[in-house]
PDB file of C-alpha atoms in Angstrom:
ATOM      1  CA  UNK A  60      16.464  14.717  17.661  1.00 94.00           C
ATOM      2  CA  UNK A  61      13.711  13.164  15.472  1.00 97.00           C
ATOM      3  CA  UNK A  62      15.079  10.414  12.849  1.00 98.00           C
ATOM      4  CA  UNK A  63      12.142   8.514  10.777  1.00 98.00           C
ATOM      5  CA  UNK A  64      12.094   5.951   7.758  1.00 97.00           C
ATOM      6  CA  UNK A  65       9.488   4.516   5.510  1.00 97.00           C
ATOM      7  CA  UNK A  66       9.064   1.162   5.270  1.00 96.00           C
ATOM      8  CA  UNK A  67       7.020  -0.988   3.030  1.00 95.00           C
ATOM      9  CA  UNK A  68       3.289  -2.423   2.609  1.00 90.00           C
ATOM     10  CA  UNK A  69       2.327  -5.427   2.633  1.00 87.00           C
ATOM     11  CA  UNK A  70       2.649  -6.278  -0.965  1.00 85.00           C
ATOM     12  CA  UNK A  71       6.079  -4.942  -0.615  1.00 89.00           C
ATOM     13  CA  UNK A  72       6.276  -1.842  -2.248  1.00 90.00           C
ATOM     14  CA  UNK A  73       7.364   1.201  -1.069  1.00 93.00           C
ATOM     15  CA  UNK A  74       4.807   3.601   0.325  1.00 92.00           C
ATOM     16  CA  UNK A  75       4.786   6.843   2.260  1.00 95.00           C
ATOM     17  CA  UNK A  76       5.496   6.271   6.127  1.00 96.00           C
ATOM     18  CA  UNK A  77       2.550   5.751   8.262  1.00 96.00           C
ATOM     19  CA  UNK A  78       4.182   7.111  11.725  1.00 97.00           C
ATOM     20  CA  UNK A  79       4.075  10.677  12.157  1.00 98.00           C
ATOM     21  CA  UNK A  80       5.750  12.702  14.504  1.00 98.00           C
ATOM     22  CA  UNK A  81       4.834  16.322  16.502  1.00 98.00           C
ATOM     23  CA  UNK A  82       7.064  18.306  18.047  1.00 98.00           C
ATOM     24  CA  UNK A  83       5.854  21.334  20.606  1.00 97.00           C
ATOM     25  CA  UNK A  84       7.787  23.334  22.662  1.00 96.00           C
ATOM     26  CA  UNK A  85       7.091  21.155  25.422  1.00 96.00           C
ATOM     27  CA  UNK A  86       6.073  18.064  24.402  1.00 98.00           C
ATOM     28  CA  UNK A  87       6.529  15.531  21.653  1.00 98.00           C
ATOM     29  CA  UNK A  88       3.665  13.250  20.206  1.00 98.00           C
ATOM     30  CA  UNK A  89       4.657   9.783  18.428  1.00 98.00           C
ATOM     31  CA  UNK A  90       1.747   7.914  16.409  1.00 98.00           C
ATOM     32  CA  UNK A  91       2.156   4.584  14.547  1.00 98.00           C
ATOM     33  CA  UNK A  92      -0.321   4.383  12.098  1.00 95.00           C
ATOM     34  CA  UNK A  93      -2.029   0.791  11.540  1.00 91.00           C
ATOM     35  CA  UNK A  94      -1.421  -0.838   8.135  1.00 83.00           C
ATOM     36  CA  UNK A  95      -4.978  -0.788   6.197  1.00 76.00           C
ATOM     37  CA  UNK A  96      -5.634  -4.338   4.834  1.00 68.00           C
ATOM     38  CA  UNK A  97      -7.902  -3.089   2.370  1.00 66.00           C
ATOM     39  CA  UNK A  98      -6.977  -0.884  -0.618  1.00 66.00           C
ATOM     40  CA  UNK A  99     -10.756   1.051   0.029  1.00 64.00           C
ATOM     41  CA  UNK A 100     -10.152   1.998   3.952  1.00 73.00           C
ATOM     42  CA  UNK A 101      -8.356   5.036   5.281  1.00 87.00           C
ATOM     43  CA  UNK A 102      -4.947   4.416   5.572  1.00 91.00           C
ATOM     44  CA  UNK A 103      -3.296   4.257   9.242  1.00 93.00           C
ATOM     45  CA  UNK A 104      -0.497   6.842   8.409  1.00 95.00           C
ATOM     46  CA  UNK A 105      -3.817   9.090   7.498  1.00 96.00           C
ATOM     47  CA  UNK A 106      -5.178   8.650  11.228  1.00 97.00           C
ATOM     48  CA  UNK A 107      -1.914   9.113  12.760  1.00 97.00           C
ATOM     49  CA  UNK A 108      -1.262  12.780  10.688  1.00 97.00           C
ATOM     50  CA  UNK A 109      -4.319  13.587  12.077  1.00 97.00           C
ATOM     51  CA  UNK A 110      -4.411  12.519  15.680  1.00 98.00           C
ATOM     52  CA  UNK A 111      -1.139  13.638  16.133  1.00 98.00           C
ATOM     53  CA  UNK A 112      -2.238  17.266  15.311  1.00 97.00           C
ATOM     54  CA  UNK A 113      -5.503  17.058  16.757  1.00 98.00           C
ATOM     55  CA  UNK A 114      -3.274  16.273  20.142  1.00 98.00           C
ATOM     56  CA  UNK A 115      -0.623  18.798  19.760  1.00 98.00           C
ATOM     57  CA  UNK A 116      -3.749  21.126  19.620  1.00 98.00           C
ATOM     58  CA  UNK A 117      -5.458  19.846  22.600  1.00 97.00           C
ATOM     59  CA  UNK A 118      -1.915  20.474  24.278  1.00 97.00           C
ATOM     60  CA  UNK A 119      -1.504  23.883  22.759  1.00 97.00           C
ATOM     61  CA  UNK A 120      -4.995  25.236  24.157  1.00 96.00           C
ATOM     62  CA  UNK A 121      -4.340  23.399  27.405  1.00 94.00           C
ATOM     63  CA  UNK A 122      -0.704  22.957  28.283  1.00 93.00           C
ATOM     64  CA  UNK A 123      -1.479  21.312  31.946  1.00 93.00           C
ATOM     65  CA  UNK A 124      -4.287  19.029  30.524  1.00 95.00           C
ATOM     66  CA  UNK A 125      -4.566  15.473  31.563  1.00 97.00           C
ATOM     67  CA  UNK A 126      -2.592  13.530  28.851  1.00 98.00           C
ATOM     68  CA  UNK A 127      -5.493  10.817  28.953  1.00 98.00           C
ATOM     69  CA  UNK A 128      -8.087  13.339  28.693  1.00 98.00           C
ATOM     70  CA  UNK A 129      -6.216  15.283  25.813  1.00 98.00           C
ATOM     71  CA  UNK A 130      -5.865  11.937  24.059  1.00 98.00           C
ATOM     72  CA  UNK A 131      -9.841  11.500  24.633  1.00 98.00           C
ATOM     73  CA  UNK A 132     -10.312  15.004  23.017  1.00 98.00           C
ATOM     74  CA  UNK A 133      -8.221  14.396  19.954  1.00 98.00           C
ATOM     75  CA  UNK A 134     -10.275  11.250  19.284  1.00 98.00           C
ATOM     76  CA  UNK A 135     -13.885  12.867  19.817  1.00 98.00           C
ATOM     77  CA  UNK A 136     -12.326  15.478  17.244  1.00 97.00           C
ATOM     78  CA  UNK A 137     -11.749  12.601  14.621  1.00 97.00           C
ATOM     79  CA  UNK A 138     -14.605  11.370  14.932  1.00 97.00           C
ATOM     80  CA  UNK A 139     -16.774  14.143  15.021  1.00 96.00           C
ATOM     81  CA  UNK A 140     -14.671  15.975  12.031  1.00 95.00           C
ATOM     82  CA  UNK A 141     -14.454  12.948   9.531  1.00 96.00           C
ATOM     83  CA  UNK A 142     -17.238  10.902  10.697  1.00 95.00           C
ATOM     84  CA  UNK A 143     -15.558   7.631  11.949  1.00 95.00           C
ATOM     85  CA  UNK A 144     -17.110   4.655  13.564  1.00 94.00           C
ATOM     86  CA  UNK A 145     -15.717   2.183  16.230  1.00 93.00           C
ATOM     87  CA  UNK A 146     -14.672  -0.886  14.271  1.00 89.00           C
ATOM     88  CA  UNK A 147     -14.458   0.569  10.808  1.00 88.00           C
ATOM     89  CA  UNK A 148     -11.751   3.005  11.160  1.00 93.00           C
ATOM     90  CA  UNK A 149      -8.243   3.450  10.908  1.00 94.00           C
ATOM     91  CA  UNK A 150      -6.141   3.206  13.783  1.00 95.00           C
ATOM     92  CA  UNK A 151      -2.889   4.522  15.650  1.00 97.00           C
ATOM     93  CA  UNK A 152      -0.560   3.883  18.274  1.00 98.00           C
ATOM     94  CA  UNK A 153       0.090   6.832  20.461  1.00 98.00           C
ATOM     95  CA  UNK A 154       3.420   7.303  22.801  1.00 98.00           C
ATOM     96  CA  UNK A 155       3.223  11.194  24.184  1.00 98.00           C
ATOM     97  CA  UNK A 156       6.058  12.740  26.472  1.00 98.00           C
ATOM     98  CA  UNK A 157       5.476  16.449  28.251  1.00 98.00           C
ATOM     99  CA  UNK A 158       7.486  18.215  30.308  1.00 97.00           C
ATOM    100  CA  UNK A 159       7.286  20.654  32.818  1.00 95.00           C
ATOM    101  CA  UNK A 160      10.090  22.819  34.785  1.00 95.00           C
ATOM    102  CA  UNK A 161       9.375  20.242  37.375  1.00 96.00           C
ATOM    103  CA  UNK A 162       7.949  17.116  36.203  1.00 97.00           C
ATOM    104  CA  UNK A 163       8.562  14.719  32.758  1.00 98.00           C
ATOM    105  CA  UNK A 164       4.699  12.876  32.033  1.00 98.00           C
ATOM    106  CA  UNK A 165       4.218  10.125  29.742  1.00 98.00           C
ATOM    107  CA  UNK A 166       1.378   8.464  27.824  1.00 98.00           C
ATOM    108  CA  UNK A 167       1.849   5.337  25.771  1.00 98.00           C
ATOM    109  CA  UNK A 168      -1.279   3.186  24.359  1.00 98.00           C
ATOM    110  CA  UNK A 169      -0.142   0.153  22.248  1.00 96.00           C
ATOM    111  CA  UNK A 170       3.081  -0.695  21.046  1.00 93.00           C
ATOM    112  CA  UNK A 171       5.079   2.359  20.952  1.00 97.00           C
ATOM    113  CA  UNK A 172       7.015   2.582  23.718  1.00 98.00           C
ATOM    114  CA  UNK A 173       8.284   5.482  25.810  1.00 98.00           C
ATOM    115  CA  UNK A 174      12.119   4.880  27.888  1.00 98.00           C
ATOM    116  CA  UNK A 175      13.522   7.144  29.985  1.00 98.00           C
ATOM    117  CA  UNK A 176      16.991   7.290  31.649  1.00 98.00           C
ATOM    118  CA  UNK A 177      17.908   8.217  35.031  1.00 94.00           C
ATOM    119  CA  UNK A 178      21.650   7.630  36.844  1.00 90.00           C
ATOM    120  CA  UNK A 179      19.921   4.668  37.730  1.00 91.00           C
ATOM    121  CA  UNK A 180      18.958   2.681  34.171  1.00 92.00           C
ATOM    122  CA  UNK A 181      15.924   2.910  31.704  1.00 96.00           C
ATOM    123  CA  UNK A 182      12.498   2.699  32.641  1.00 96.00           C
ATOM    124  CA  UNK A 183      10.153   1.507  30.648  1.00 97.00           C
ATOM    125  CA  UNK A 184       6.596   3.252  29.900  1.00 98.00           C
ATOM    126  CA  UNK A 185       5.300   0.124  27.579  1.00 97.00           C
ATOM    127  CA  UNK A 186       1.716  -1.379  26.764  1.00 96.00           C
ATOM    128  CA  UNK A 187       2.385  -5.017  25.707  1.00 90.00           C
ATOM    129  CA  UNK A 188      -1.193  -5.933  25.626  1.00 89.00           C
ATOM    130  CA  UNK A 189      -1.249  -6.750  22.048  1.00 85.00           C
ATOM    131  CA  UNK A 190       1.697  -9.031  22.303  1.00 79.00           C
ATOM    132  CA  UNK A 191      -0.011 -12.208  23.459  1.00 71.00           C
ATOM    133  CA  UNK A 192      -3.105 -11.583  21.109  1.00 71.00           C
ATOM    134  CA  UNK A 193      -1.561 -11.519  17.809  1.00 64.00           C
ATOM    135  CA  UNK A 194      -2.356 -14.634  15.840  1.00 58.00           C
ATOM    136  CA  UNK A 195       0.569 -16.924  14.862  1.00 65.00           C
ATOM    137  CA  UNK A 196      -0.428 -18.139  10.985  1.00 80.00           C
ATOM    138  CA  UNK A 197       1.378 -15.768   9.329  1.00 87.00           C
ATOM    139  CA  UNK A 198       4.561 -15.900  11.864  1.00 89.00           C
ATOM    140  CA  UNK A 199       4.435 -19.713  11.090  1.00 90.00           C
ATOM    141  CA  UNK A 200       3.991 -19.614   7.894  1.00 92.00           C
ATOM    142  CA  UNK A 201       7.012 -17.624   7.289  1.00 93.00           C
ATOM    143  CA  UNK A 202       9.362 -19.265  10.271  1.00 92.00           C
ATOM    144  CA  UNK A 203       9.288 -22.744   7.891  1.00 91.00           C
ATOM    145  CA  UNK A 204      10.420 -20.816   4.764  1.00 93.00           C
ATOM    146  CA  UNK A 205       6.964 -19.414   3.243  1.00 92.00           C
ATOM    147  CA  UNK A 206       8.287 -16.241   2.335  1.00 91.00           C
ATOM    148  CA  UNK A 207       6.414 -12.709   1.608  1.00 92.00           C
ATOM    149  CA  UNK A 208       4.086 -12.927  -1.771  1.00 89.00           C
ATOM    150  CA  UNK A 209       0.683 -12.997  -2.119  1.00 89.00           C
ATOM    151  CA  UNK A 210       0.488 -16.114   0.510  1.00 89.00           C
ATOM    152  CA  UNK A 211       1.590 -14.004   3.151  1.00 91.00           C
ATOM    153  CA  UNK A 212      -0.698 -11.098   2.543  1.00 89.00           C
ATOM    154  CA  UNK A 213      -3.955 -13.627   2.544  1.00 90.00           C
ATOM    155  CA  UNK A 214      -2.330 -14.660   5.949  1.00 89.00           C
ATOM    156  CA  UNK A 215      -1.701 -11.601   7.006  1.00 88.00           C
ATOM    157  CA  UNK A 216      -5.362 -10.317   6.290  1.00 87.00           C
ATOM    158  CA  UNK A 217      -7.037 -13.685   8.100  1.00 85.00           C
ATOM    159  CA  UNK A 218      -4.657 -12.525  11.164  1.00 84.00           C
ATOM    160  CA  UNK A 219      -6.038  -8.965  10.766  1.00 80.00           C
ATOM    161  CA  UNK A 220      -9.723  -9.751  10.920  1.00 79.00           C
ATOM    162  CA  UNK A 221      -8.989 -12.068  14.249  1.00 80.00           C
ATOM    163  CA  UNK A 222      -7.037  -9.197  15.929  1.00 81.00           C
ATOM    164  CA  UNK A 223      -9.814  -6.859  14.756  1.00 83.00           C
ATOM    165  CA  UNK A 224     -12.471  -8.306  16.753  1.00 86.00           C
ATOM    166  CA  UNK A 225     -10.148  -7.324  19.977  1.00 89.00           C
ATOM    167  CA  UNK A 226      -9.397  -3.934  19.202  1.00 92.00           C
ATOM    168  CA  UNK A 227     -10.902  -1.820  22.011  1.00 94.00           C
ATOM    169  CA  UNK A 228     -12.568  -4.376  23.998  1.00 92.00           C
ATOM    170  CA  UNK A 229     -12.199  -6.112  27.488  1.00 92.00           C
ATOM    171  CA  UNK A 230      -9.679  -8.687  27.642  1.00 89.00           C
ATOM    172  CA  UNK A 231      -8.290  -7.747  23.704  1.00 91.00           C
ATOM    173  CA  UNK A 232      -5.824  -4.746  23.419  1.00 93.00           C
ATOM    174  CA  UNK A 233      -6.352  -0.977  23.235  1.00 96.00           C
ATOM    175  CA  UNK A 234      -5.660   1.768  20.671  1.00 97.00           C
ATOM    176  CA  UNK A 235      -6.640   5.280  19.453  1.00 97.00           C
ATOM    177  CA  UNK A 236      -9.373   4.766  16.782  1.00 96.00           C
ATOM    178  CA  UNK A 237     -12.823   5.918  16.832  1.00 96.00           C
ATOM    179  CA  UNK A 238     -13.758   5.813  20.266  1.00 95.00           C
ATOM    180  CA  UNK A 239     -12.545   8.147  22.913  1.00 97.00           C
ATOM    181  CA  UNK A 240     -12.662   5.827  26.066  1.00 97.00           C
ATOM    182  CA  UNK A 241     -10.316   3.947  24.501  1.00 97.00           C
ATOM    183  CA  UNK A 242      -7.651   6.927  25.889  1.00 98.00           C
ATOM    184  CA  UNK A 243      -8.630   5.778  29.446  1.00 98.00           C
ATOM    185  CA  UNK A 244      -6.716   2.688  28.867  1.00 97.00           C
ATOM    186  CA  UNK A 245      -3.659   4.169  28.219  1.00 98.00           C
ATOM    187  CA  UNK A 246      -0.601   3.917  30.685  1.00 98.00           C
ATOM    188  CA  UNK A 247       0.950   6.863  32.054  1.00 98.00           C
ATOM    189  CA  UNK A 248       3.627   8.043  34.236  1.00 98.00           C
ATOM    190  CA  UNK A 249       5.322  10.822  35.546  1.00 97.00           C
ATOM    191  CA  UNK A 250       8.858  11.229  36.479  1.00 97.00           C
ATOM    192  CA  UNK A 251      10.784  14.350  38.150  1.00 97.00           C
ATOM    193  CA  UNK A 252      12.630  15.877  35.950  1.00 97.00           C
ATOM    194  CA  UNK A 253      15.410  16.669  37.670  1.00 96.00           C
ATOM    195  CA  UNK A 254      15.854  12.593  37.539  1.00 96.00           C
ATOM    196  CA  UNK A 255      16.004  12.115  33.985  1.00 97.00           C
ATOM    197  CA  UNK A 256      18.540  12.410  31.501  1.00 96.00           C
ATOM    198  CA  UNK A 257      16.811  11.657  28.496  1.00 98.00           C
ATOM    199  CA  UNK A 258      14.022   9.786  26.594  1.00 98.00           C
ATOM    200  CA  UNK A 259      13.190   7.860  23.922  1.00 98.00           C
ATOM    201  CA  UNK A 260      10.015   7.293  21.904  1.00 98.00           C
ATOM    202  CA  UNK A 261       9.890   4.772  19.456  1.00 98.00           C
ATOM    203  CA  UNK A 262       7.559   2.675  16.871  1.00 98.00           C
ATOM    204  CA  UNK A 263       7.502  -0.555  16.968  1.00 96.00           C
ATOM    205  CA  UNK A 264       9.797  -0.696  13.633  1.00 97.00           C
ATOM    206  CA  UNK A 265      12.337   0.226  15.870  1.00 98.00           C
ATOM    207  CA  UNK A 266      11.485  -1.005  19.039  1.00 98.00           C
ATOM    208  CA  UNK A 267      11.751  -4.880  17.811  1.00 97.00           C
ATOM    209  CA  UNK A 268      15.455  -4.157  17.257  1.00 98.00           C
ATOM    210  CA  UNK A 269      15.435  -4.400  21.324  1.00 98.00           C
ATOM    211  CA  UNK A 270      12.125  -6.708  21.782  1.00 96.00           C
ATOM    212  CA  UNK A 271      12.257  -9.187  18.842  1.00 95.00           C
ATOM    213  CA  UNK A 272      15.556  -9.123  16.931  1.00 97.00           C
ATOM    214  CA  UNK A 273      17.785  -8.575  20.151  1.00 97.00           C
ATOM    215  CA  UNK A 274      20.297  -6.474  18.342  1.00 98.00           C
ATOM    216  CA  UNK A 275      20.828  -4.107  21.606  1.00 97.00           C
ATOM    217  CA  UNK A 276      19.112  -3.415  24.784  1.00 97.00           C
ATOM    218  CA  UNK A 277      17.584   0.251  25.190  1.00 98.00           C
ATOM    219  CA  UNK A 278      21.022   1.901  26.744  1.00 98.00           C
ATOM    220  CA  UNK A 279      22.753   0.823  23.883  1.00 98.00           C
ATOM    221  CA  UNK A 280      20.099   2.743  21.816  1.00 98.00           C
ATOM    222  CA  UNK A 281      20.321   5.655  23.871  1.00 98.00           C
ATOM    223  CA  UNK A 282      24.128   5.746  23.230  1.00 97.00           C
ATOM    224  CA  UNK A 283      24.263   4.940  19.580  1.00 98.00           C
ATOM    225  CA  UNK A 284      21.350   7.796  19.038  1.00 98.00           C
ATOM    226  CA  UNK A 285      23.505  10.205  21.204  1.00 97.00           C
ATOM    227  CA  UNK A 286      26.569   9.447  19.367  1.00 97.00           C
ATOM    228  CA  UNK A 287      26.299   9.124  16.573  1.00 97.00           C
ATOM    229  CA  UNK A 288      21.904  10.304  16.042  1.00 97.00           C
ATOM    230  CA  UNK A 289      18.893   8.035  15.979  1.00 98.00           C
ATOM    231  CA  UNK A 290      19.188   7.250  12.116  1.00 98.00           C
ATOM    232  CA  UNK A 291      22.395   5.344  13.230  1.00 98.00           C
ATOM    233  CA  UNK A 292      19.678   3.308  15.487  1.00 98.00           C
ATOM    234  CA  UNK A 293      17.012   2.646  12.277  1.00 98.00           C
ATOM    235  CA  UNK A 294      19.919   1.388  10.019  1.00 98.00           C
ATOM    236  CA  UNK A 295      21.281  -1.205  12.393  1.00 98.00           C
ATOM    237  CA  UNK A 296      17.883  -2.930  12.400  1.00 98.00           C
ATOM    238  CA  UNK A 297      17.498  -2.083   8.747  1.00 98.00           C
ATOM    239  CA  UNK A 298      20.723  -3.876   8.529  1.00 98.00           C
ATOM    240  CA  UNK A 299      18.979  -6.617  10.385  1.00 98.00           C
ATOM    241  CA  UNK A 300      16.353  -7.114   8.035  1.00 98.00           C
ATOM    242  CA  UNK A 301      18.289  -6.716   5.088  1.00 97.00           C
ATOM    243  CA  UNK A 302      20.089  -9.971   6.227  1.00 97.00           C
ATOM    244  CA  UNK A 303      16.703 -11.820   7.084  1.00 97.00           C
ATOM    245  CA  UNK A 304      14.602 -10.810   3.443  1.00 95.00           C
ATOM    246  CA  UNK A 305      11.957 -14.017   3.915  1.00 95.00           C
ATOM    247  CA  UNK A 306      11.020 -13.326   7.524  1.00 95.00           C
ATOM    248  CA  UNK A 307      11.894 -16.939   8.689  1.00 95.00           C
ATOM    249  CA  UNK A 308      14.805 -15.128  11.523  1.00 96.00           C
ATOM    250  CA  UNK A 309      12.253 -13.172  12.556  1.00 95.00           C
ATOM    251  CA  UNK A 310       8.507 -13.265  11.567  1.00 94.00           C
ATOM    252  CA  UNK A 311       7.107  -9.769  10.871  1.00 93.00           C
ATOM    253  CA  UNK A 312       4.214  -8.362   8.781  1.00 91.00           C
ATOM    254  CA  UNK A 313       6.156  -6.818   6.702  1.00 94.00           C
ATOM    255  CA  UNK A 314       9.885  -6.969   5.203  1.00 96.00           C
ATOM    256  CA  UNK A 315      10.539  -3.363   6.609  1.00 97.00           C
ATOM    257  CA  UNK A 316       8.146  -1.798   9.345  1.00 97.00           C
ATOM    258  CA  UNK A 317       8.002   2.249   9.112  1.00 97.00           C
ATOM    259  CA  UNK A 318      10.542   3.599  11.604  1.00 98.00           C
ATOM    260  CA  UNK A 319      10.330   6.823  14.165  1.00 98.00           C
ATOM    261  CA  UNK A 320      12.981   7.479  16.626  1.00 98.00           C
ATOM    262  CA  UNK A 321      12.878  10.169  18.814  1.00 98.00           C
ATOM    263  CA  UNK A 322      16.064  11.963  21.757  1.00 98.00           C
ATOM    264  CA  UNK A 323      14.769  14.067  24.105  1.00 98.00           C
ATOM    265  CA  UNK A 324      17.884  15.181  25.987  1.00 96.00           C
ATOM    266  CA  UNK A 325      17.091  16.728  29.409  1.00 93.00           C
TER     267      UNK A 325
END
């Protein structure tokens, strides 16, 4: 069960959705496209179309592959297909779930996380690296009533070209972009599958609805997705949002973040 929403840009206007979903047979592939803070770049949501399909055909050719080295793959394909260059290309979260008759593997690099759900509770495939880098101007700025306009975009822009300068790099955070080690960074897990009764993948314009707004914690998504489907989940923290429109609640980038929810019911 797949449930996705648009969101806005920064100048807050609506715009197509920059996550991007894949479903295979066996697998299902979850990118969150990076927000372009220039009007001349590739857009994020354009990378993440891409790298999603450039994975779910490393997957198709080789269904047993190494989920870091099929991530690697789909990245040396970008960049040898549309000439991209580390640094000055788009880039895209990735959170990747396969499954076997035996076995339930995960991938997730950045912040889109991967939960599954065993008799026992969640557990939590998540790459928080990012979390403690992200400069607080813009967060401030809006927490004491400074409100989205063209303020908040030059803030959000100064924040961008600090948090650039630690993409992909010891000690900064890690991404799919334009260089294909970046994949060996990625966390991964397995689980049996006989264990598991489902899993979730979600962007992080869903995800803060557990991490940053504290509207529910990840069973509580589980059973409102199951219920009642996972747009029920994406309009509770629209509803959230709705009821904070400056950002001074909760600080964010953007007045709406694009949402992608996905059940995988085992």
């Amino acid at each position: 069960m797949v449930a996705e929403a648009a969101g806005v840009g920064l100048d807050g206007c609506d715009r197509p959705t920059e996550d991007h979903v894949v479903l295979l047979p066996n697998a299902v592939i979850l990118a969150d496209g990076a927000t372009a803070l220039r009007d001349d770049e590739r857009s994020g949501g354009w990378y993440a179309e891409h790298l999603c399909a450039a994975v779910a055909q490393q997957l198709t050719d080789q269904p047993a592959a190494d989920l870091r080295s099929a991530l690697a793959a789909a990245i040396t394909d970008l960049v040898t297909d549309f000439g991209l260059v580390p640094g000055a290309s788009p880039s895209s979260t990735v959170a990747l779930v396969r499954w076997t008759p035996d076995r339930v593997d995960g991938l997730v690099l950045a912040d889109s996380p991967v939960i599954a759900f065993t008799d026992r509770g969640p557990s939590l495939l998540a790459d928080d690296r990012i979390a403690g880098l992200l400069p607080g101007g813009y967060r401030q700025r809006l927490a004491s009533g400074g409100g989205y306009g063209p303020g908040h975009v030059a803030a959000v822009r100064t924040a961008g070209a600090t948090t650039s300068r630690l993409r992909n790099v010891p000690g900064g955070f890690w991404v799919a972009e334009a260089d294909p080690a970046a994949a060996a960074e990625a966390r991964v897990t397995s689980w049996p599958r006989h264990e598991l009764n489902a899993v979730l993948l979600a962007s992080d314009g869903v995800s803060c609805g557990v991490d940053d707004y504290h509207l529910f914690e990840w069973p509580e998504v589980l059973a409102l997705a199951r219920d009642h489907g996972p747009a029920a989940v994406l309009a509770q923290v629209r509803d959230a949002e709705r009821a904070d429109p400056d950002g001074v609640r909760w600080p964010r980038p953007k007045r709406h973040d694009d949402q992608a929810l996905v059940l995988v019911r085992f």
